Coordinates of C-alpha atoms and ligand atoms in Angstrom, one line a residue:
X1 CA 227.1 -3.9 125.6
X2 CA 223.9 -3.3 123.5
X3 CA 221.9 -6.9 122.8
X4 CA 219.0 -7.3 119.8
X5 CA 219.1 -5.7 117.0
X6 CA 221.1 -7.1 113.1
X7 CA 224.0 -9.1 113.1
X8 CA 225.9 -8.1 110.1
X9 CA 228.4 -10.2 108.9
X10 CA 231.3 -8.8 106.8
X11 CA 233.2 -10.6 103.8
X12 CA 234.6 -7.5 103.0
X13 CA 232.2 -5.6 100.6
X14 CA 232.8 -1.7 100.9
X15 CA 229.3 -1.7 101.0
X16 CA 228.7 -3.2 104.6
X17 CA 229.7 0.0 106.5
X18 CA 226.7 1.3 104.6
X19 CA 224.3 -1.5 105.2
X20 CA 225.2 -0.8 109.0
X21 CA 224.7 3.1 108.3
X22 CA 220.9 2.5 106.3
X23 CA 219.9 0.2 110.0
X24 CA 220.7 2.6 112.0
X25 CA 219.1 5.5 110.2
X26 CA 216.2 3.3 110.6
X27 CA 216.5 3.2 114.1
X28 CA 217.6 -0.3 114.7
X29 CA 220.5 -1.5 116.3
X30 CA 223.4 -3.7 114.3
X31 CA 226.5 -4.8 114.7
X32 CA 229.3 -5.9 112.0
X33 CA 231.0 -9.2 112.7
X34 CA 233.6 -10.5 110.8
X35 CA 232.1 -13.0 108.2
X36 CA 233.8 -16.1 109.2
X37 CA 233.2 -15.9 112.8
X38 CA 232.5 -18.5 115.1
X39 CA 228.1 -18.7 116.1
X40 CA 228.7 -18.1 119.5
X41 CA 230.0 -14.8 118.4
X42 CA 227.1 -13.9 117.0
X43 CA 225.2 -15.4 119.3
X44 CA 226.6 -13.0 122.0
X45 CA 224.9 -9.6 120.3
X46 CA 221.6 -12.1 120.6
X47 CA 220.4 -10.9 117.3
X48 CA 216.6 -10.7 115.8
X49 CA 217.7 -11.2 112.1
X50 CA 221.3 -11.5 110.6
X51 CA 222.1 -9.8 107.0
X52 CA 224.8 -11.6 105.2
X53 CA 226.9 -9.3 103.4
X54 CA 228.6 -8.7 99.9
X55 CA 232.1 -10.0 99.1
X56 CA 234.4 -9.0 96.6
X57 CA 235.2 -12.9 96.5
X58 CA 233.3 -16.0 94.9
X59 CA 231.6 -18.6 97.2
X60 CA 233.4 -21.7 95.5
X61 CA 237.1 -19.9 95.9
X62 CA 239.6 -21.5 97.8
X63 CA 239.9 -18.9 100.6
X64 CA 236.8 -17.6 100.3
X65 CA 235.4 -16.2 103.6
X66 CA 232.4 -18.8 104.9
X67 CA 230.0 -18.0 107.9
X68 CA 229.4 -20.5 110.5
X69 CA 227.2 -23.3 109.2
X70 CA 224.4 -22.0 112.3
X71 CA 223.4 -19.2 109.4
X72 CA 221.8 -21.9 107.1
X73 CA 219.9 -23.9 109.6
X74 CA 218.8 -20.7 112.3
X75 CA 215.3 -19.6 112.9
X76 CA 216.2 -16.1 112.8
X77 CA 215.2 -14.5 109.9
X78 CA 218.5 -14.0 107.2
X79 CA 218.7 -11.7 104.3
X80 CA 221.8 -12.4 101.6
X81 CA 222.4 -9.3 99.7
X82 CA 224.7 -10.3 96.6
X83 CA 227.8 -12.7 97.9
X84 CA 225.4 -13.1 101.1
X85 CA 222.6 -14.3 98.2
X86 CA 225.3 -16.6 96.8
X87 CA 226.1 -17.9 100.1
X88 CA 222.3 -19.0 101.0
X89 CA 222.3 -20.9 97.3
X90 CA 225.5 -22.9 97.4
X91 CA 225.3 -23.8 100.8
X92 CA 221.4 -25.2 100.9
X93 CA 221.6 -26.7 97.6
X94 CA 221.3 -24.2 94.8
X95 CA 223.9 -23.3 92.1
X96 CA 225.9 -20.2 91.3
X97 CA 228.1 -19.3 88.3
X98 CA 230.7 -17.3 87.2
X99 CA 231.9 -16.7 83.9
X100 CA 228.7 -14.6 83.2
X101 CA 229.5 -10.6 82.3
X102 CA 230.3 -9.0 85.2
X103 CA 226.9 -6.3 86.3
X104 CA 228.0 -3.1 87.6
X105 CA 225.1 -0.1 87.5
X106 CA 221.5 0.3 87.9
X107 CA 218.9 -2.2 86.4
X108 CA 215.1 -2.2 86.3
X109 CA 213.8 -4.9 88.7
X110 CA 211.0 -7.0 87.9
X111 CA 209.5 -8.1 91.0
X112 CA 206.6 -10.5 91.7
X113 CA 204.2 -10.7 94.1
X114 CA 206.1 -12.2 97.1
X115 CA 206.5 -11.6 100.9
X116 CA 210.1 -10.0 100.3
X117 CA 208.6 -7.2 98.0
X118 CA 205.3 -6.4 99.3
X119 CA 204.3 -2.9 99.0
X120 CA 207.2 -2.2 96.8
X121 CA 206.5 -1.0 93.4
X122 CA 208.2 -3.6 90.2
X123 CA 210.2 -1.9 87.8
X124 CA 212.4 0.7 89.8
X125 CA 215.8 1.4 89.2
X126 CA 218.7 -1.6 91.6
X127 CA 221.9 -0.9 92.0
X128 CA 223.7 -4.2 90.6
X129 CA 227.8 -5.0 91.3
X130 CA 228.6 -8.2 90.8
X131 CA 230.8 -11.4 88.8
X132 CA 228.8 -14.3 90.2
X133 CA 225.2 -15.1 90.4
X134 CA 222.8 -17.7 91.3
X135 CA 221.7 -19.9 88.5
X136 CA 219.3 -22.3 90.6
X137 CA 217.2 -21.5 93.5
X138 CA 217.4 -24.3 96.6
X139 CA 215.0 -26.5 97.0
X140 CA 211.9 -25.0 98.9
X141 CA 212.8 -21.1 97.5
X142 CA 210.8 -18.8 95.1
X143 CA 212.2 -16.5 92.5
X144 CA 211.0 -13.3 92.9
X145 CA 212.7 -10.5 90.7
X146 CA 214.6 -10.3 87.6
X147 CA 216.4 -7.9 85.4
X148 CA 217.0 -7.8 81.6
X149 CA 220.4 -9.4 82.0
X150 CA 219.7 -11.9 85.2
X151 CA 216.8 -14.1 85.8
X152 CA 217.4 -14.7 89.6
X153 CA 217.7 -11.3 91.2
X154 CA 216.4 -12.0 94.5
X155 CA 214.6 -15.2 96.2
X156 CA 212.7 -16.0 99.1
X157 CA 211.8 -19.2 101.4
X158 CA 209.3 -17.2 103.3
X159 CA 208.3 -20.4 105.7
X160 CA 211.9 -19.6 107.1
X161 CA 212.3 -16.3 106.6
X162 CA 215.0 -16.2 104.6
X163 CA 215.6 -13.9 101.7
X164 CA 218.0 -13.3 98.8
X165 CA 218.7 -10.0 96.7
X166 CA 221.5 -9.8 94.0
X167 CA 221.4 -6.2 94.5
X168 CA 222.3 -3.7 97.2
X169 CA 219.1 -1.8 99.2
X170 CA 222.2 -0.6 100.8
X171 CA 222.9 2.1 98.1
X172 CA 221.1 4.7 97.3
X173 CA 221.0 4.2 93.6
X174 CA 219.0 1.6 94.8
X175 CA 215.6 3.5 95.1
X176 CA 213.8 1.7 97.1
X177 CA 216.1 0.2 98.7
X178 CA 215.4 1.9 102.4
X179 CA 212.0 0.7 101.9
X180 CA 212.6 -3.2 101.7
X181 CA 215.3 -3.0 104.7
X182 CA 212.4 -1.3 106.6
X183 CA 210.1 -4.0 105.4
X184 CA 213.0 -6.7 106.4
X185 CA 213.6 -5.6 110.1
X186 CA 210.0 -4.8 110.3
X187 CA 207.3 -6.7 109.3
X188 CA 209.7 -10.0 108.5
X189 CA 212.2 -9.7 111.5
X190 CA 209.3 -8.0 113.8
X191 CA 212.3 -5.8 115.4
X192 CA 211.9 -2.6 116.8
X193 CA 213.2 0.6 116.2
X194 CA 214.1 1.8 119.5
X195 CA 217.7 2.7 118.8
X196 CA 218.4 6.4 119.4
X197 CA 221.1 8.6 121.1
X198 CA 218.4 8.7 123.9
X199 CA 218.5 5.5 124.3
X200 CA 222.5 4.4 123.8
X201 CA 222.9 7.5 126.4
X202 CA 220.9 5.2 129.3
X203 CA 222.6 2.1 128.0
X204 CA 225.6 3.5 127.7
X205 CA 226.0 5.1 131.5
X206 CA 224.4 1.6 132.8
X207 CA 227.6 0.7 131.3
X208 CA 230.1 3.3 132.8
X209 CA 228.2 2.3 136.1
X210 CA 228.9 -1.2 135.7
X211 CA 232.5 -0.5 134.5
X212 CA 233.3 1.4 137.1
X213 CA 231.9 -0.7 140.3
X214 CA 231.2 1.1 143.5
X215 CA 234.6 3.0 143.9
X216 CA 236.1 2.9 140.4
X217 CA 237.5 6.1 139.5
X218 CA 237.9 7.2 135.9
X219 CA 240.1 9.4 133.7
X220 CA 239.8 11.1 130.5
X221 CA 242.5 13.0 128.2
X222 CA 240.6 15.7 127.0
X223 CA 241.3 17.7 123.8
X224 CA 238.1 19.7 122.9
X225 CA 237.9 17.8 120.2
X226 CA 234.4 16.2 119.0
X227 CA 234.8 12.8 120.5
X228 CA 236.8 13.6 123.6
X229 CA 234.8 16.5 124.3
X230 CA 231.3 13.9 124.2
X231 CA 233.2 11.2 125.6
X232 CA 233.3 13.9 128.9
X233 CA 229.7 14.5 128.5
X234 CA 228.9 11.4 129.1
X235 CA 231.3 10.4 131.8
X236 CA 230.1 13.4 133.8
X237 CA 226.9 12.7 133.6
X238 CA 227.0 9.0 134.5
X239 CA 229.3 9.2 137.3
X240 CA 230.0 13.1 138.2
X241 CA 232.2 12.6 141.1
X242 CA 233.8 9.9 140.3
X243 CA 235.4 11.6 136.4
X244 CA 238.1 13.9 136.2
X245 CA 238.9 15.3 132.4
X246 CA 242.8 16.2 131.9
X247 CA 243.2 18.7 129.4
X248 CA 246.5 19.7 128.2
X249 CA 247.6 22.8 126.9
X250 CA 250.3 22.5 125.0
X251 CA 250.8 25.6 123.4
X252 CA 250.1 24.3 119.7
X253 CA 246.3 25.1 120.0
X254 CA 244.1 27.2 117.9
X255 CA 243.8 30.6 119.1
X256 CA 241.0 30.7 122.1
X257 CA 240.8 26.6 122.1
X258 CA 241.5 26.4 125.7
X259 CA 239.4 29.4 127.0
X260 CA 236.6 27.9 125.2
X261 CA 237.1 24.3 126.4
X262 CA 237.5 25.5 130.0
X263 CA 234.5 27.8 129.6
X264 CA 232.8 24.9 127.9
X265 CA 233.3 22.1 130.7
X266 CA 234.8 23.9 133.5
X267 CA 232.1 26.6 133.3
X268 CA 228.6 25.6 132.0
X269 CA 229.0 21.7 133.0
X270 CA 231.1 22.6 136.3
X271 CA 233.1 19.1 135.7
X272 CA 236.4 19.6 138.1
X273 CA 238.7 20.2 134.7
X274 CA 242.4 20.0 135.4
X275 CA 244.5 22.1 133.2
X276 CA 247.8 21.3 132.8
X277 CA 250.2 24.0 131.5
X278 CA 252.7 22.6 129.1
X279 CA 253.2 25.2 127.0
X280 CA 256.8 26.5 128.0
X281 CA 257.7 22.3 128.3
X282 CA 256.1 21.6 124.6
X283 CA 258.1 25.0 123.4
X284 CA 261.1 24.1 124.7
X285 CA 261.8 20.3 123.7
X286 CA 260.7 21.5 120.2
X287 CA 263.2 24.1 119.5
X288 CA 265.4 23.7 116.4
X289 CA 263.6 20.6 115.5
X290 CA 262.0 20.8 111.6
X291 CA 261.3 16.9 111.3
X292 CA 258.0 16.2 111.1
X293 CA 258.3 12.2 112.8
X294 CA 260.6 13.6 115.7
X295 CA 257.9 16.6 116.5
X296 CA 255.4 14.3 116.7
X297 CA 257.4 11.6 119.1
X298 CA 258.0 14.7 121.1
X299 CA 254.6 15.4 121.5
X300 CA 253.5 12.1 122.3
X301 CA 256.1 11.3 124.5
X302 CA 256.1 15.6 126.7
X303 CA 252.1 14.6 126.4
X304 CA 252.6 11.2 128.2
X305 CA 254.7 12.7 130.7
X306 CA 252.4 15.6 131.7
X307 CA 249.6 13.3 131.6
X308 CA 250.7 11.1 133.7
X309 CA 252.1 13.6 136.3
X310 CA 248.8 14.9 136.5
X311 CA 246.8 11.7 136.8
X312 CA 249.1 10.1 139.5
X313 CA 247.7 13.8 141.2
X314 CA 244.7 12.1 141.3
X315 CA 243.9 9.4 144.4
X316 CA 241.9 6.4 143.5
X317 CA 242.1 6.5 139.3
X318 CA 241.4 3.2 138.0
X319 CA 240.4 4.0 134.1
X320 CA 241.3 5.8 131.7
X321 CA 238.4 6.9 129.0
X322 CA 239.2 7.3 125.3
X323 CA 236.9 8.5 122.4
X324 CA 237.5 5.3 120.0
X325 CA 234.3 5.7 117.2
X326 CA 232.8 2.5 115.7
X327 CA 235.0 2.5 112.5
X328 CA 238.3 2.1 114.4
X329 CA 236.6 -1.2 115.7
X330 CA 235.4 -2.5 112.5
X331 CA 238.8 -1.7 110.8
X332 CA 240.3 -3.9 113.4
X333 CA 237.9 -7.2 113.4
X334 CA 237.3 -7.3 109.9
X335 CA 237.9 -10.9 108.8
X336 CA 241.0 -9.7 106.7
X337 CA 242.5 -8.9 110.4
X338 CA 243.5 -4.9 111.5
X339 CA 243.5 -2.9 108.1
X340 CA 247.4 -1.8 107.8
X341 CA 245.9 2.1 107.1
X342 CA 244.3 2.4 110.8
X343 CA 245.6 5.0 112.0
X344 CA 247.7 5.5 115.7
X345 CA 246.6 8.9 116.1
X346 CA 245.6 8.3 120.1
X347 CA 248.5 10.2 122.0
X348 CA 247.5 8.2 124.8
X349 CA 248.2 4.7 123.2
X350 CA 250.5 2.6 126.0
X351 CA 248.9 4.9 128.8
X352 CA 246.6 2.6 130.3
X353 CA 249.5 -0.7 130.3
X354 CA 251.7 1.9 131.6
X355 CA 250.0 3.2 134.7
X356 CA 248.0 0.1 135.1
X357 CA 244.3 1.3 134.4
X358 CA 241.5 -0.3 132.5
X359 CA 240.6 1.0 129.2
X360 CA 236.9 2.3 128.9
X361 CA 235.8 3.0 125.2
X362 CA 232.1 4.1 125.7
X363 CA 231.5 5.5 122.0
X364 CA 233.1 2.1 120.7
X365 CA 229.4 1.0 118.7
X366 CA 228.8 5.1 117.4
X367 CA 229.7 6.3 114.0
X368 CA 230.7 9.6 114.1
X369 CA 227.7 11.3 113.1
X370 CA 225.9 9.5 116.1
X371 CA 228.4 11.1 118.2
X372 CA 227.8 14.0 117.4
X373 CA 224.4 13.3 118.0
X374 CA 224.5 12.3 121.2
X375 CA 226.7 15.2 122.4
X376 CA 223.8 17.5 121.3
X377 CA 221.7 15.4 123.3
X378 CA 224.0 15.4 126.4
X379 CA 223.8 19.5 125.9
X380 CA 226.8 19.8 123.8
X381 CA 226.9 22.9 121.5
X382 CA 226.4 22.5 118.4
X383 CA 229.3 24.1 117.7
X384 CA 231.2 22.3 119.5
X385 CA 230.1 19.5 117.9
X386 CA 230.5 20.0 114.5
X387 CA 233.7 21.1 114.6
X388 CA 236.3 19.8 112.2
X389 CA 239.3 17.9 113.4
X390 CA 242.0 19.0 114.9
X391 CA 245.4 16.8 114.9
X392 CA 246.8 16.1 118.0
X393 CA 250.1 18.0 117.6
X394 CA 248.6 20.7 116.5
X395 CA 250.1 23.9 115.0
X396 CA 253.6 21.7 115.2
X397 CA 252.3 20.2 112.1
X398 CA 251.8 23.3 110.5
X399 CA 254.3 25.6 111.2
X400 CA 256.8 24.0 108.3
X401 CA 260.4 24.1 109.7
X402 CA 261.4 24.6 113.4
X403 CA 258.7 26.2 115.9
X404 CA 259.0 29.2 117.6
X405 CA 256.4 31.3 119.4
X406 CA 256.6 34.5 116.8
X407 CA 254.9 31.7 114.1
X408 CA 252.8 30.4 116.1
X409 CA 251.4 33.4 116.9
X410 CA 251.3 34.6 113.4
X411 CA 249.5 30.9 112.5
X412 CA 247.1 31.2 115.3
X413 CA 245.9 34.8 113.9
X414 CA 245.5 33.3 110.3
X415 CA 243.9 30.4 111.1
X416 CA 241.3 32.4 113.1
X417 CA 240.6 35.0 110.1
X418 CA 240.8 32.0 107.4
X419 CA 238.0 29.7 109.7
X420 CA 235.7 32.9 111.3
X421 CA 235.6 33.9 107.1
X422 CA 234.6 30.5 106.4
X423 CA 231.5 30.4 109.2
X424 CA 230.5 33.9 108.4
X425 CA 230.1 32.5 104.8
X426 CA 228.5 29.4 106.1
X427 CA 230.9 27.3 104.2
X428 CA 232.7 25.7 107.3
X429 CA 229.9 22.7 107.5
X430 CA 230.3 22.1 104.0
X431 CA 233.9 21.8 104.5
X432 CA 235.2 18.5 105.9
X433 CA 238.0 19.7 107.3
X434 CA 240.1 23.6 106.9
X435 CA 243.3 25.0 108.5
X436 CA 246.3 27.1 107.2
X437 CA 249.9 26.5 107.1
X438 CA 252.8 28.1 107.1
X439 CA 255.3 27.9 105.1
X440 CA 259.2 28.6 106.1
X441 CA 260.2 31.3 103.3
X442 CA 259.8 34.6 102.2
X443 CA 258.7 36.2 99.4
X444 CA 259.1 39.5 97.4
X445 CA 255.7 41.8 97.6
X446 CA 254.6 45.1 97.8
X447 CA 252.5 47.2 100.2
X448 CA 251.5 50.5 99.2
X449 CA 254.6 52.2 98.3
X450 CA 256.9 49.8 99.8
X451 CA 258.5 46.5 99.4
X452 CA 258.2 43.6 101.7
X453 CA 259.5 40.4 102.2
X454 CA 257.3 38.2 104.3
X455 CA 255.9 34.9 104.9
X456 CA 253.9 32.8 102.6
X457 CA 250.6 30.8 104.3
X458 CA 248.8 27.9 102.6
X459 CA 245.2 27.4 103.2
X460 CA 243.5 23.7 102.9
X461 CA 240.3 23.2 103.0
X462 CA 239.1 19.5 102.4
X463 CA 235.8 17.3 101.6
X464 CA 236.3 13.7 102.8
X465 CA 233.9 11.2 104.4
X466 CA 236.7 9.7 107.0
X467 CA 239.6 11.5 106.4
X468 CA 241.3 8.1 104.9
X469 CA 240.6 9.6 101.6
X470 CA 239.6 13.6 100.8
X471 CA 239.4 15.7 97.9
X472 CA 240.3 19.4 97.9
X473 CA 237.3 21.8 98.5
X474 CA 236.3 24.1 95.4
X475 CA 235.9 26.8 96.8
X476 CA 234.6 29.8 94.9
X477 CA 237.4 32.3 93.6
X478 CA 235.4 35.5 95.2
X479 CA 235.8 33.8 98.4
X480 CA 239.3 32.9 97.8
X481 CA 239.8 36.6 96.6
X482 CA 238.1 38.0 100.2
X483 CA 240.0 35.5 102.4
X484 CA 243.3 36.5 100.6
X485 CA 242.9 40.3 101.4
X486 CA 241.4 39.6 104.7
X487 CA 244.2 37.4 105.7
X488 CA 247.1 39.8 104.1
X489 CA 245.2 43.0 105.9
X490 CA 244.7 41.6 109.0
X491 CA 247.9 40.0 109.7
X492 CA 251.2 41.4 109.7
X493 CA 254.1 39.6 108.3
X494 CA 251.9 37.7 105.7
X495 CA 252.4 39.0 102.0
X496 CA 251.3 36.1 99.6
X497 CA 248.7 33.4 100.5
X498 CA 248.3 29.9 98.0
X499 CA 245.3 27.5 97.6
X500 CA 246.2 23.9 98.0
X501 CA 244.7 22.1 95.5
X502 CA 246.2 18.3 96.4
X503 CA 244.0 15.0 96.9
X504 CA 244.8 12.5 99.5
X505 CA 245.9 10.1 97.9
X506 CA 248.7 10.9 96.7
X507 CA 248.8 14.1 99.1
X508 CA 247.6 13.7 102.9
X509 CA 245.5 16.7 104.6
X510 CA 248.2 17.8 106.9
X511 CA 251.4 19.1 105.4
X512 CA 253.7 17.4 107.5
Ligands
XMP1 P1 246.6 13.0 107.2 O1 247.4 14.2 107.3 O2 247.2 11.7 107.6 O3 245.4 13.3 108.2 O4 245.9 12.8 105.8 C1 244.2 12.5 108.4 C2 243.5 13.1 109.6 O5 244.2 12.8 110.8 C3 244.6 14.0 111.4 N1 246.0 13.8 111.8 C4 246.3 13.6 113.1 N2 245.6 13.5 114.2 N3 247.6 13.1 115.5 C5 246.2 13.3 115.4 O6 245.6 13.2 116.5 C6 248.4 13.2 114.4 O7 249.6 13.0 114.5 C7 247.7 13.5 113.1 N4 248.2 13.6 111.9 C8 247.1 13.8 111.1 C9 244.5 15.1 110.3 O8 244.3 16.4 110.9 C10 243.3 14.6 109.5 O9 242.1 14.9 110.2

């Protein structure tokens, strides 16, 4: 959809995400590509430079990923960064080794007066990771930076711009290492940095426009969560008349979710929201069932059901919209094929085969922080943008045991007291991710003079980048010793509340 900006191509460094991230930031637009692509797939993003990426393999291993040979003999401008580096050398007549110690840390760079490092200071502080490393420049190339421990750090052939660091600018241990990818795109690649939510926004409603032809009709399954609710935004404003939102309530939401989504887009954006009631049909196919797996294929399948009812409501549909973010995509092109930990969270997944609509993914290039951007500039809240997530069978996943509506009323009045607390305190941004659980059993407690014997809540709160991996958040003991009372005095039923203090792995964030 977007043309210009950095080809990236990936051999599978955890790093690339990041070198993708740092381009961005600097307002110019890149795409990853998996490294052993074919040209005209690079090509099609009609790139101004291409960055060749790190690799946890070696460049002489048998099933080492290779780029297409176009890399080594283009005009565009190329930067290696470590196996990228590697790449350049063995491929244009250099040499690279193994069998060297293995780098991993910062090192003091030496650099010499060369096109690659102008402006930037010598002797700062690279971020080194790597087994391999080029022993002999090609023919035509300059060294020009060293460490203690390695005497080609980074080369350059400036008469065709192309440029070799062992290190990563990527990381931020690498100081100046936003500098020289500014200087790369720059004043090397001459690119511009016109890439802003500003700017996807007009792109990205050319492309609704285009999507959607004259009559094209779209639909959207919307949860109030951040990319859904942004996904809307967007629709609405591209093609107002021709976008109608589905939002399903299915009784499992936080308490006040749907008033605030239908205030939200009903109200202030006066999109034509349908509301679908499913409460009493979510209820009611879940009673008796404790099995976490069969809730969830209840949901999915009482979600399909209603959706679709609704949508076939509608004359003249012909897509169906869905918030998929950037790292979905990447997760399934990466040249090691779809990563086995994606997740198929989408309830909607086998919708649009089913009714026979065409998929539109409009956030498909963002990261999620750009999303959130661009619902600010699309007139979003910020609240509702930074909101954490929310699974899509909600309370069902929280409410341990069978589900009836006494608990999830009881949840839905925790949870709010447990997240208000937490953005009274201003701790819900630093949080990645917080909720409360409840747990089937009693316990013994006291209440002035008498005894009780009520229900037990955990709270979770989380830090993660992605939600693949997360660490428990430490909060501070007076604020788990307020939220505690507050929780045990403001709800009745509710006599003893725990902190979970599990990692993912080997714990996940939800409890079930
Ligand atoms: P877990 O529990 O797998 O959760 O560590 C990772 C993230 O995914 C959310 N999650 C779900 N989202 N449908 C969803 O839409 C689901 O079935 C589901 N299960 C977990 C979870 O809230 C967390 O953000």
């Amino acid at each position: 959809m977007i043309k210009g900006g950095v080809a990236i191509l990936d051999f599978g460094s955890q790093y690339t995400q990041l070198i993708a991230r740092r381009i961005r930031e600097l307002g110019v637009y890149c795409e990853l590509l998996p490294g052993n692509c074919s040209w005209p797939e690079v090509e099609r993003i009609a790139p101004g430079a291409i960055i060749l990426a790190g690799s946890p393999y070696s460049v002489y291993g048998d099933n080492s990923p290779m780029p297409p040979e176009e890399v080594f003999s283009t005009s565009l401008p190329v930067l290696g960064i470590c196996y990228g580096m590697q790449l350049i050398a063995y491929h244009t007549g250099g040499k690279v080794e193994g069998g060297h110690h293995r780098e991993y840390g910062p090192a003091l760079l030496k650099t010499e007066e060369s096109h690659l490092f102008k402006g930037i200071e010598s002797d700062q502080q690279a971020w080194m990771s790597h087994g391999d490393r080029v022993t002999e420049v090609p023919s035509g190339y300059t060294v020009v930076a060293s460490t203690d421990l390695l005497p080609i750090a980074a080369m350059e052939n400036t008469e065709l711009r192309r440029y070799g660091v062992q290190f990563h600018p990527e990381v931020n241990h690498t100081v100046f290492g936003s500098d020289l990818l500014e200087h790369f795109l720059f004043d090397i690649a001459c690119l511009k940095a016109n890439w802003d939510m500003k700017y996807f926004s007009a792109q990205a409603k050319q492309f609704i426009r285009e999507e959607l032809g004259e009559t094209g009709k779209v639909i959207l399954g919307l949860s109030g969560g951040v990319d859904s609710s942004v996904v809307a935004a967007l629709l609405h404003s591209a093609v107002p008349d021709r976008f109608v939102p589905i939002f399903v309530d299915n009784g499992l939401l936080r308490e006040g979710e749907r008033e605030e989504v239908e205030r939200t887009f009903r109200e202030h954006f006066a999109m034509d929201l349908i509301t679908v009631e499913g409460e009493d049909r979510f209820l009611s196919e879940l009673a008796g069932v404790s099995d976490p797996e069969k809730k969830r294929k209840i949901i999915g399948r009482v979600f399909i059901e209603l959706f679709e009812e609704a949508a076939n409501s509608i004359p003249g549909v012909t897509h169906l919209a869905q918030g998929t973010l950037y790292p979905d995509v990447i997760e399934s092109v990466s040249f090691k094929g779809p990563s086995a930990t994606i997740k198929s969270h989408h309830n909607v997944g086998g919708l649009p085969d089913r009714m026979n609509l065409s998929l539109l993914e409009p956030l498909r290039e963002l990261f999620k922080d750009e999303v959130r951007e661009l619902g600010r500039e699309l007139g979003l809240s910020n609240r509702m943008v930074s909101r954490h997530p929310f699974p899509g069978p909600g309370l069902a996943v929280r409410i341990l045991g069978p589900i009836t509506r006494e608990d999830r009323d009881l949840l839905q009045k925790v949870d709010r007291v447990f997240i208000d607390y937490l953005r009274e305190e201003n701790l819900y941004d630093e949080i990645w991710q917080a909720f409360s659980v409840l747990l089937p059993i009693r316990t013994v407690g006291v209440m002035g003079d008498e005894r009780t014997y009520d229900r037990v809540v955990a709270l979770r709160a989380v830090t993660s980048t992605d939600g693949m991996t997360a660490d428990w958040y430490r909060m501070a003991p007076r604020h788990m010793a307020a939220v505690s009372s507050r929780i045990v005095n403001r709800v009745n039923g509710v006599s003893r509340i725990v902190y979970d203090i599990s990692s993912k792995p080997p714990g996940t964030i939800e409890w079930e």
